[in-house]
PDB file of C-alpha atoms in Angstrom:
ATOM      1  CA  UNK A   1     -35.717  -5.991-325.229  1.00 78.00           C
ATOM      2  CA  UNK A   2     -32.186  -7.318-325.643  1.00 87.00           C
ATOM      3  CA  UNK A   3     -31.522 -10.784-327.023  1.00 93.00           C
ATOM      4  CA  UNK A   4     -28.370 -12.607-325.913  1.00 96.00           C
ATOM      5  CA  UNK A   5     -27.451 -16.043-327.235  1.00 96.00           C
ATOM      6  CA  UNK A   6     -26.308 -18.357-324.453  1.00 96.00           C
ATOM      7  CA  UNK A   7     -23.966 -20.537-326.500  1.00 97.00           C
ATOM      8  CA  UNK A   8     -20.392 -20.967-327.656  1.00 97.00           C
ATOM      9  CA  UNK A   9     -21.135 -22.986-330.779  1.00 97.00           C
ATOM     10  CA  UNK A  10     -20.172 -20.539-333.532  1.00 97.00           C
ATOM     11  CA  UNK A  11     -22.355 -22.032-336.288  1.00 96.00           C
ATOM     12  CA  UNK A  12     -25.515 -21.716-334.180  1.00 96.00           C
ATOM     13  CA  UNK A  13     -24.647 -18.216-333.019  1.00 97.00           C
ATOM     14  CA  UNK A  14     -24.031 -16.949-336.553  1.00 96.00           C
ATOM     15  CA  UNK A  15     -27.339 -18.457-337.708  1.00 96.00           C
ATOM     16  CA  UNK A  16     -29.221 -16.676-334.947  1.00 95.00           C
ATOM     17  CA  UNK A  17     -27.371 -13.402-335.661  1.00 95.00           C
ATOM     18  CA  UNK A  18     -28.400 -13.659-339.324  1.00 94.00           C
ATOM     19  CA  UNK A  19     -32.032 -14.026-338.261  1.00 94.00           C
ATOM     20  CA  UNK A  20     -32.486 -11.509-335.447  1.00 93.00           C
ATOM     21  CA  UNK A  21     -30.454  -8.590-334.084  1.00 93.00           C
ATOM     22  CA  UNK A  22     -28.406  -9.697-331.091  1.00 94.00           C
ATOM     23  CA  UNK A  23     -27.350  -7.664-328.086  1.00 96.00           C
ATOM     24  CA  UNK A  24     -24.555 -10.193-327.647  1.00 97.00           C
ATOM     25  CA  UNK A  25     -23.455 -13.638-326.526  1.00 98.00           C
ATOM     26  CA  UNK A  26     -22.965 -15.209-323.108  1.00 97.00           C
ATOM     27  CA  UNK A  27     -20.756 -18.199-322.423  1.00 96.00           C
ATOM     28  CA  UNK A  28     -19.374 -20.176-319.529  1.00 96.00           C
ATOM     29  CA  UNK A  29     -17.132 -23.244-319.184  1.00 96.00           C
ATOM     30  CA  UNK A  30     -20.076 -25.665-319.420  1.00 96.00           C
ATOM     31  CA  UNK A  31     -21.328 -24.005-322.599  1.00 96.00           C
ATOM     32  CA  UNK A  32     -17.801 -24.100-324.061  1.00 96.00           C
ATOM     33  CA  UNK A  33     -17.629 -27.811-323.215  1.00 96.00           C
ATOM     34  CA  UNK A  34     -20.973 -28.429-324.952  1.00 97.00           C
ATOM     35  CA  UNK A  35     -19.590 -26.738-328.096  1.00 97.00           C
ATOM     36  CA  UNK A  36     -16.476 -28.933-327.884  1.00 96.00           C
ATOM     37  CA  UNK A  37     -18.680 -32.020-327.611  1.00 97.00           C
ATOM     38  CA  UNK A  38     -20.352 -30.936-330.863  1.00 97.00           C
ATOM     39  CA  UNK A  39     -16.958 -30.894-332.595  1.00 97.00           C
ATOM     40  CA  UNK A  40     -15.811 -27.303-332.121  1.00 97.00           C
ATOM     41  CA  UNK A  41     -12.189 -27.676-331.028  1.00 95.00           C
ATOM     42  CA  UNK A  42     -10.965 -24.088-330.590  1.00 95.00           C
ATOM     43  CA  UNK A  43      -9.744 -22.992-327.160  1.00 95.00           C
ATOM     44  CA  UNK A  44     -11.819 -20.291-325.391  1.00 96.00           C
ATOM     45  CA  UNK A  45      -9.589 -17.438-326.614  1.00 95.00           C
ATOM     46  CA  UNK A  46     -10.127 -18.500-330.232  1.00 96.00           C
ATOM     47  CA  UNK A  47     -13.864 -18.838-329.689  1.00 97.00           C
ATOM     48  CA  UNK A  48     -13.876 -15.299-328.316  1.00 97.00           C
ATOM     49  CA  UNK A  49     -11.961 -14.003-331.343  1.00 97.00           C
ATOM     50  CA  UNK A  50     -14.379 -15.715-333.705  1.00 96.00           C
ATOM     51  CA  UNK A  51     -17.364 -14.285-331.825  1.00 97.00           C
ATOM     52  CA  UNK A  52     -15.893 -10.791-332.006  1.00 97.00           C
ATOM     53  CA  UNK A  53     -15.467 -11.162-335.779  1.00 96.00           C
ATOM     54  CA  UNK A  54     -18.802 -12.877-336.463  1.00 94.00           C
ATOM     55  CA  UNK A  55     -21.408 -11.094-334.353  1.00 95.00           C
ATOM     56  CA  UNK A  56     -21.987  -7.671-332.898  1.00 94.00           C
ATOM     57  CA  UNK A  57     -22.769  -6.712-329.360  1.00 96.00           C
ATOM     58  CA  UNK A  58     -21.278  -7.585-326.024  1.00 98.00           C
ATOM     59  CA  UNK A  59     -19.571 -10.906-325.372  1.00 98.00           C
ATOM     60  CA  UNK A  60     -19.706 -12.259-321.821  1.00 98.00           C
ATOM     61  CA  UNK A  61     -16.951 -14.854-321.239  1.00 97.00           C
ATOM     62  CA  UNK A  62     -16.580 -16.709-317.946  1.00 97.00           C
ATOM     63  CA  UNK A  63     -13.080 -17.810-316.975  1.00 97.00           C
ATOM     64  CA  UNK A  64     -12.724 -21.518-316.337  1.00 95.00           C
ATOM     65  CA  UNK A  65      -9.821 -21.252-313.900  1.00 95.00           C
ATOM     66  CA  UNK A  66     -10.432 -21.944-310.220  1.00 94.00           C
ATOM     67  CA  UNK A  67      -7.271 -20.317-308.838  1.00 95.00           C
ATOM     68  CA  UNK A  68      -7.240 -16.557-308.035  1.00 96.00           C
ATOM     69  CA  UNK A  69      -4.253 -15.678-310.197  1.00 97.00           C
ATOM     70  CA  UNK A  70      -5.287 -17.829-313.163  1.00 97.00           C
ATOM     71  CA  UNK A  71      -8.894 -16.621-313.088  1.00 98.00           C
ATOM     72  CA  UNK A  72      -7.735 -13.009-312.934  1.00 98.00           C
ATOM     73  CA  UNK A  73      -5.291 -13.511-315.827  1.00 98.00           C
ATOM     74  CA  UNK A  74      -7.941 -15.252-317.910  1.00 97.00           C
ATOM     75  CA  UNK A  75     -10.455 -12.452-317.251  1.00 98.00           C
ATOM     76  CA  UNK A  76      -7.861  -9.840-318.228  1.00 97.00           C
ATOM     77  CA  UNK A  77      -7.012 -11.695-321.430  1.00 97.00           C
ATOM     78  CA  UNK A  78     -10.695 -11.725-322.359  1.00 98.00           C
ATOM     79  CA  UNK A  79     -11.039  -8.006-321.641  1.00 98.00           C
ATOM     80  CA  UNK A  80      -7.905  -7.167-323.621  1.00 97.00           C
ATOM     81  CA  UNK A  81      -9.317  -8.917-326.700  1.00 97.00           C
ATOM     82  CA  UNK A  82     -11.819  -6.042-326.993  1.00 98.00           C
ATOM     83  CA  UNK A  83     -12.233  -3.831-323.893  1.00 97.00           C
ATOM     84  CA  UNK A  84     -15.371  -2.163-325.223  1.00 97.00           C
ATOM     85  CA  UNK A  85     -17.133  -5.431-326.152  1.00 98.00           C
ATOM     86  CA  UNK A  86     -15.959  -8.129-323.741  1.00 98.00           C
ATOM     87  CA  UNK A  87     -17.109  -8.415-320.143  1.00 98.00           C
ATOM     88  CA  UNK A  88     -15.876 -11.292-318.009  1.00 98.00           C
ATOM     89  CA  UNK A  89     -18.587 -13.269-316.212  1.00 97.00           C
ATOM     90  CA  UNK A  90     -17.155 -14.021-312.802  1.00 97.00           C
ATOM     91  CA  UNK A  91     -18.492 -17.087-310.976  1.00 95.00           C
ATOM     92  CA  UNK A  92     -20.091 -16.594-307.561  1.00 94.00           C
ATOM     93  CA  UNK A  93     -17.424 -18.480-305.612  1.00 96.00           C
ATOM     94  CA  UNK A  94     -14.982 -17.275-302.948  1.00 97.00           C
ATOM     95  CA  UNK A  95     -12.237 -17.098-305.571  1.00 97.00           C
ATOM     96  CA  UNK A  96     -14.584 -15.429-308.039  1.00 97.00           C
ATOM     97  CA  UNK A  97     -15.594 -12.744-305.556  1.00 97.00           C
ATOM     98  CA  UNK A  98     -11.938 -11.935-304.813  1.00 97.00           C
ATOM     99  CA  UNK A  99     -11.228 -11.668-308.537  1.00 98.00           C
ATOM    100  CA  UNK A 100     -14.376  -9.590-309.114  1.00 98.00           C
ATOM    101  CA  UNK A 101     -13.395  -7.198-306.332  1.00 97.00           C
ATOM    102  CA  UNK A 102      -9.916  -6.788-307.815  1.00 97.00           C
ATOM    103  CA  UNK A 103     -11.256  -6.159-311.324  1.00 98.00           C
ATOM    104  CA  UNK A 104     -13.892  -3.720-310.045  1.00 97.00           C
ATOM    105  CA  UNK A 105     -11.257  -1.758-308.091  1.00 97.00           C
ATOM    106  CA  UNK A 106      -9.383  -1.383-311.384  1.00 97.00           C
ATOM    107  CA  UNK A 107     -12.486   0.069-313.017  1.00 97.00           C
ATOM    108  CA  UNK A 108     -13.199  -3.012-315.117  1.00 97.00           C
ATOM    109  CA  UNK A 109     -16.721  -3.999-316.090  1.00 96.00           C
ATOM    110  CA  UNK A 110     -17.808  -7.334-314.669  1.00 95.00           C
TER     111      UNK A 110
END
């Protein structure tokens, strides 16, 4: 069994990671917004960096952009933060499927 925390609120994630072994963390724009509403003000890239430093496992980050180029660039930036540990979660939209196809053709994990 693999346990993934579905959150972006660093304090909660670290607490869980101290209690049980995690396979990783999953996030999306709504989850990032919920963390912001709880007072966490870092942009998504900083949250990703903190997650990479604070917990082990795979980090799934969903781009928040809705435009092809911006979503692709955001996904690439996430991957480049740690290619072996970060996998972009691509939304199931027309734009998302075009971006997913492009990333997959490049051999990227999605």
